[in-house]
Amino acid sequence: MDYPRPCGCKGRRTCLSCEAEFGIARSDFYTTFQESDSFVFCPVCNKIYPGWDWKKVLTEHTDTPQHGGVQGEDYPGVYIDLDFLSTTEETDLLAGLDELPWDISQSGRRKQNFGPKTNFKKTRLRPAQFAGFPRVSEFVQRRFETVPLLASFQTIEQCSLEYAPERGASIDPHIDDCWIWGERIVTVNMLSDSVLTMSPYRCADGKLKYNLHFLDQYRDHLLGELMDEKAMLRYENRIVRIPMPRRSLLVLYGSPRYQWEHSVLREDITERRVCLAYREFTPMYLQGGSEYSQSEAIFERAKQFWDHPSIKVES
């Protein structure tokens, strides 16, 4: 079933609705990952420790000795701000977003997309109906300027994603497109705690997915280092669980961005979760880049913040 189903899913992506209606067997990544050696990223000491339950690992950070005396391992390319939003900011932001239309998406999710139109297969970009971002979210982008890692970040897409347990919402392991989306993958998590599960990307039959071949054009511009082949072999049978606590900010860059697939498991969605995902352009589309003529107008639109509900959201 490669065509969209009524629930929004297509292909191998499923939710509880289409699994029941069409008898489709889900891809059980949870069971697969349980067979791997699991580690948890501690957002306090920025190292990984053996385990699956991130709350347990975070609690162990306050033990004496910390983490039971276990020496954590480095896992560079992850930044977490545990208190990025206040409770009031979260409440007001969600109230504003919920006044805007939500569109169905795949794997039981709903979305609100604010950004240009992109065709990853044909590598085509156009502004389309992009008119900037809802003003209720403007303060989030302004706050990025206070985070050193995001000082040069220029938002060109903001996507609200809703995960609900009653729909079996999840997102399959993937790497964000590397032709158009830049290095830093930014997520603001709201309403409930969740986890990002990282698994090493394995290139099948020598054919790169996700437009990863474009990485060669801007590898020298990366903020984070990539792991060499020997280092990646150490993670051959490992997964890494990265906490996304409520009201936190998560940034992936470097190796976790390009050498690991990330997913949100259905089993890790126990309450409604809404996140804001932010994207930047690759260096080719930045000022001075070879494709800047295609993106210049989009950058101008990305400076705009509009009041709602007077403007209809175009998906």
XYZ file of C-alpha atoms in Angstrom:
315
model
C 0.000 0.000 0.000
C 2.187 2.830 -1.279
C -0.765 5.185 -1.663
C -1.953 7.185 1.365
C -4.527 5.462 3.547
C -7.392 7.390 5.207
C -5.354 7.687 8.408
C -2.456 9.372 6.574
C -0.064 6.404 6.590
C 1.398 4.838 3.469
C 3.910 2.140 2.615
C 5.420 0.389 5.617
C 4.453 3.171 8.011
C 1.452 2.290 10.140
C -0.702 3.402 13.063
C -3.240 1.574 15.214
C -6.050 2.543 12.835
C -4.669 1.096 9.602
C -3.181 -1.926 11.354
C -6.691 -2.819 12.532
C -8.549 -1.829 9.353
C -6.205 -3.388 6.800
C -4.558 -6.105 8.896
C -1.104 -4.616 8.374
C 1.703 -5.964 10.540
C 3.642 -3.167 12.198
C 7.424 -2.864 12.134
C 8.330 -3.790 15.699
C 11.424 -1.700 16.296
C 10.923 -1.924 20.057
C 11.545 -5.684 20.090
C 14.448 -5.352 17.670
C 16.128 -2.687 19.778
C 15.592 -4.726 22.950
C 17.971 -7.290 21.468
C 20.730 -4.673 21.198
C 23.021 -3.367 23.913
C 21.233 -0.255 25.112
C 22.770 2.896 26.543
C 21.203 6.072 27.889
C 22.560 9.575 27.386
C 22.758 11.424 30.697
C 21.879 15.087 30.014
C 23.665 16.216 33.175
C 27.130 14.771 32.577
C 26.735 14.370 28.792
C 27.897 10.763 28.706
C 26.186 7.457 27.961
C 25.645 4.633 30.456
C 24.306 1.080 30.077
C 20.543 0.911 30.470
C 17.168 1.433 28.817
C 15.201 3.535 31.326
C 16.398 7.136 31.034
C 14.695 8.228 34.254
C 16.584 5.561 36.183
C 19.889 6.636 34.636
C 19.187 10.294 35.399
C 18.355 9.415 39.021
C 21.629 7.500 39.285
C 23.493 10.697 38.443
C 22.718 11.963 41.955
C 23.892 8.749 43.616
C 27.152 8.457 45.511
C 29.169 7.537 43.599
C 27.506 8.892 40.473
C 26.011 6.220 38.231
C 27.147 3.540 40.666
C 30.765 4.278 39.887
C 30.355 3.289 36.227
C 32.529 5.331 33.894
C 30.372 6.878 31.210
C 31.375 6.945 27.558
C 31.514 10.002 25.345
C 28.736 10.447 22.791
C 29.408 13.846 21.203
C 26.920 15.719 19.065
C 24.071 15.996 21.589
C 23.019 19.151 23.433
C 20.129 19.217 25.929
C 18.728 22.157 27.886
C 16.443 20.600 30.486
C 14.628 23.853 31.316
C 14.290 25.598 27.977
C 10.625 26.562 28.488
C 8.794 27.614 31.619
C 5.463 26.043 32.549
C 3.611 29.232 31.595
C 5.425 29.504 28.261
C 4.543 25.909 27.433
C 0.872 26.457 28.296
C 0.574 29.646 26.250
C 2.471 28.218 23.288
C 0.334 25.084 23.113
C -2.883 27.073 23.472
C -1.860 29.205 20.503
C -0.818 26.258 18.350
C -4.032 24.387 19.097
C -5.999 27.331 17.696
C -4.422 26.536 14.320
C -5.447 23.611 12.084
C -3.705 20.268 12.480
C -3.147 17.996 9.461
C -2.964 14.208 9.588
C 0.474 12.731 9.031
C 2.024 9.286 8.902
C 2.429 6.780 11.739
C -0.402 8.232 13.817
C 1.008 11.746 14.021
C -0.571 15.112 13.286
C 1.413 18.105 12.068
C 1.490 21.833 11.396
C 4.138 22.700 8.838
C 5.533 26.200 8.321
C 8.226 26.287 5.671
C 8.996 26.035 1.958
C 7.996 23.140 -0.277
C 10.739 20.563 -0.763
C 10.962 17.566 -3.066
C 13.705 15.350 -1.660
C 13.734 12.907 -4.583
C 14.004 15.582 -7.263
C 15.938 18.012 -5.002
C 13.586 20.853 -5.810
C 12.856 23.811 -3.561
C 10.182 26.503 -3.843
C 8.640 29.017 -1.440
C 5.047 28.015 -2.303
C 2.631 29.364 0.341
C 5.293 29.860 3.010
C 4.542 33.165 4.764
C 6.652 32.900 7.901
C 5.750 31.549 11.317
C 2.963 31.997 13.886
C 3.792 34.849 16.227
C 2.930 32.752 19.273
C 6.150 30.799 18.616
C 8.405 33.782 17.890
C 9.938 33.834 21.374
C 11.244 30.292 20.868
C 13.314 31.292 17.855
C 14.524 34.428 19.640
C 15.680 32.289 22.548
C 17.821 30.189 20.213
C 20.054 33.260 19.945
C 21.023 32.798 23.619
C 22.248 29.236 23.012
C 25.888 29.356 21.805
C 25.458 26.232 19.675
C 22.542 27.912 17.858
C 24.002 31.415 17.550
C 24.185 31.151 13.741
C 21.043 29.047 13.326
C 18.624 30.478 10.748
C 15.216 28.798 10.963
C 13.634 28.091 7.586
C 11.170 25.423 8.695
C 9.165 25.007 11.881
C 7.026 21.909 12.204
C 4.650 21.092 15.058
C 4.330 17.336 15.541
C 1.708 15.733 17.750
C 2.093 12.198 19.101
C -0.936 10.585 20.766
C -0.936 7.099 22.342
C -4.516 6.381 21.230
C -3.329 6.510 17.607
C -0.167 4.504 18.250
C 1.926 7.472 17.140
C 5.625 6.988 16.433
C 8.294 7.794 13.883
C 10.409 5.107 12.218
C 14.234 5.171 12.308
C 15.494 7.709 9.800
C 18.034 10.440 9.073
C 16.678 13.839 8.120
C 17.318 14.740 4.489
C 20.890 15.892 3.856
C 20.365 17.764 0.586
C 18.361 20.637 2.053
C 18.286 20.363 5.865
C 21.428 21.529 7.605
C 23.489 19.984 10.358
C 21.608 21.043 13.476
C 18.371 19.179 14.173
C 16.526 21.174 16.826
C 13.561 19.917 18.868
C 11.557 21.573 21.642
C 9.584 18.941 23.566
C 6.255 19.692 25.276
C 3.390 18.164 27.272
C 5.092 14.892 28.242
C 8.480 13.217 28.559
C 9.710 11.095 25.690
C 12.847 9.470 24.305
C 14.749 9.593 21.027
C 16.201 6.175 20.191
C 19.398 6.258 18.136
C 20.595 3.319 16.044
C 23.721 3.195 13.835
C 22.946 3.760 10.168
C 23.900 0.816 7.982
C 24.256 1.501 4.277
C 22.574 -1.366 2.408
C 24.123 -2.574 -0.864
C 26.443 0.417 -0.947
C 23.541 2.750 -1.733
C 23.231 5.768 0.533
C 19.766 6.896 1.590
C 18.541 10.272 2.823
C 20.589 12.162 0.178
C 23.654 11.541 2.335
C 25.913 11.863 -0.707
C 25.390 15.642 -0.513
C 27.348 15.620 2.747
C 30.584 15.548 0.739
C 29.786 19.064 -0.506
C 29.818 20.624 2.965
C 31.670 18.210 5.246
C 34.309 20.870 5.972
C 31.603 23.174 7.381
C 30.340 20.777 10.065
C 30.305 21.871 13.701
C 30.622 18.332 15.031
C 33.093 15.636 14.053
C 32.033 12.403 12.401
C 33.185 9.063 13.790
C 35.683 7.050 11.792
C 34.856 3.508 10.721
C 36.679 1.955 13.672
C 34.750 4.079 16.163
C 31.418 3.240 14.534
C 32.210 -0.472 14.746
C 32.152 -0.165 18.536
C 28.471 0.731 18.233
C 27.606 -2.092 15.833
C 25.141 -3.753 18.212
C 24.250 -0.720 20.311
C 21.446 1.746 20.561
C 21.526 5.027 22.465
C 18.443 6.428 24.193
C 18.386 10.225 24.417
C 15.929 11.732 26.927
C 13.516 14.410 25.744
C 12.006 15.640 29.025
C 9.012 17.927 28.992
C 9.886 21.578 28.169
C 13.448 20.666 27.142
C 15.505 21.611 24.082
C 17.427 18.967 22.134
C 19.995 19.620 19.405
C 21.616 16.859 17.343
C 24.675 17.611 15.229
C 27.816 15.914 13.962
C 27.859 12.121 14.169
C 24.367 11.596 15.681
C 22.965 13.734 12.875
C 24.590 11.907 9.961
C 25.727 8.463 11.139
C 22.781 7.434 13.303
C 19.110 7.002 12.543
C 16.732 8.419 15.135
C 13.241 7.248 16.025
C 10.437 7.733 18.526
C 9.018 4.376 19.559
C 5.297 3.854 20.037
C 6.062 2.385 23.447
C 7.639 5.684 24.531
C 4.447 7.675 23.874
C 2.236 7.305 26.938
C 0.564 10.743 26.887
C -0.073 13.421 24.290
C 3.253 14.864 23.189
C 3.786 17.929 21.012
C 7.194 18.961 19.775
C 8.451 21.812 17.640
C 11.048 20.688 15.105
C 13.290 23.323 13.526
C 15.416 23.069 10.395
C 18.128 25.166 8.770
C 19.461 25.052 5.205
C 22.616 23.252 4.127
C 25.621 25.521 3.353
C 24.877 25.461 -0.397
C 21.679 27.412 0.288
C 23.172 29.916 2.721
C 24.394 33.360 1.670
C 27.530 32.860 -0.406
C 26.541 29.299 -1.275
C 26.147 27.970 -4.798
C 22.335 27.706 -4.508
C 21.599 30.902 -2.587
C 19.610 32.328 -5.496
C 16.984 29.636 -4.815
C 16.742 30.348 -1.101
C 17.101 34.141 -0.835
C 13.355 34.791 -1.073
C 12.677 32.056 1.488
C 15.020 33.700 3.986
C 13.053 36.933 3.605
C 9.779 35.149 4.307
C 11.347 33.385 7.294
C 11.788 36.779 8.973
C 8.010 37.188 9.206
C 5.815 36.278 12.176
C 2.073 36.548 11.765
C -0.871 36.753 14.103
C -3.572 34.123 13.924
C -6.280 32.949 13.407
C -6.605 35.441 10.545
C -4.103 33.532 8.392
C -4.842 29.988 7.297
C -2.054 27.430 7.717
C -0.961 25.852 4.439
C 0.388 22.319 4.825
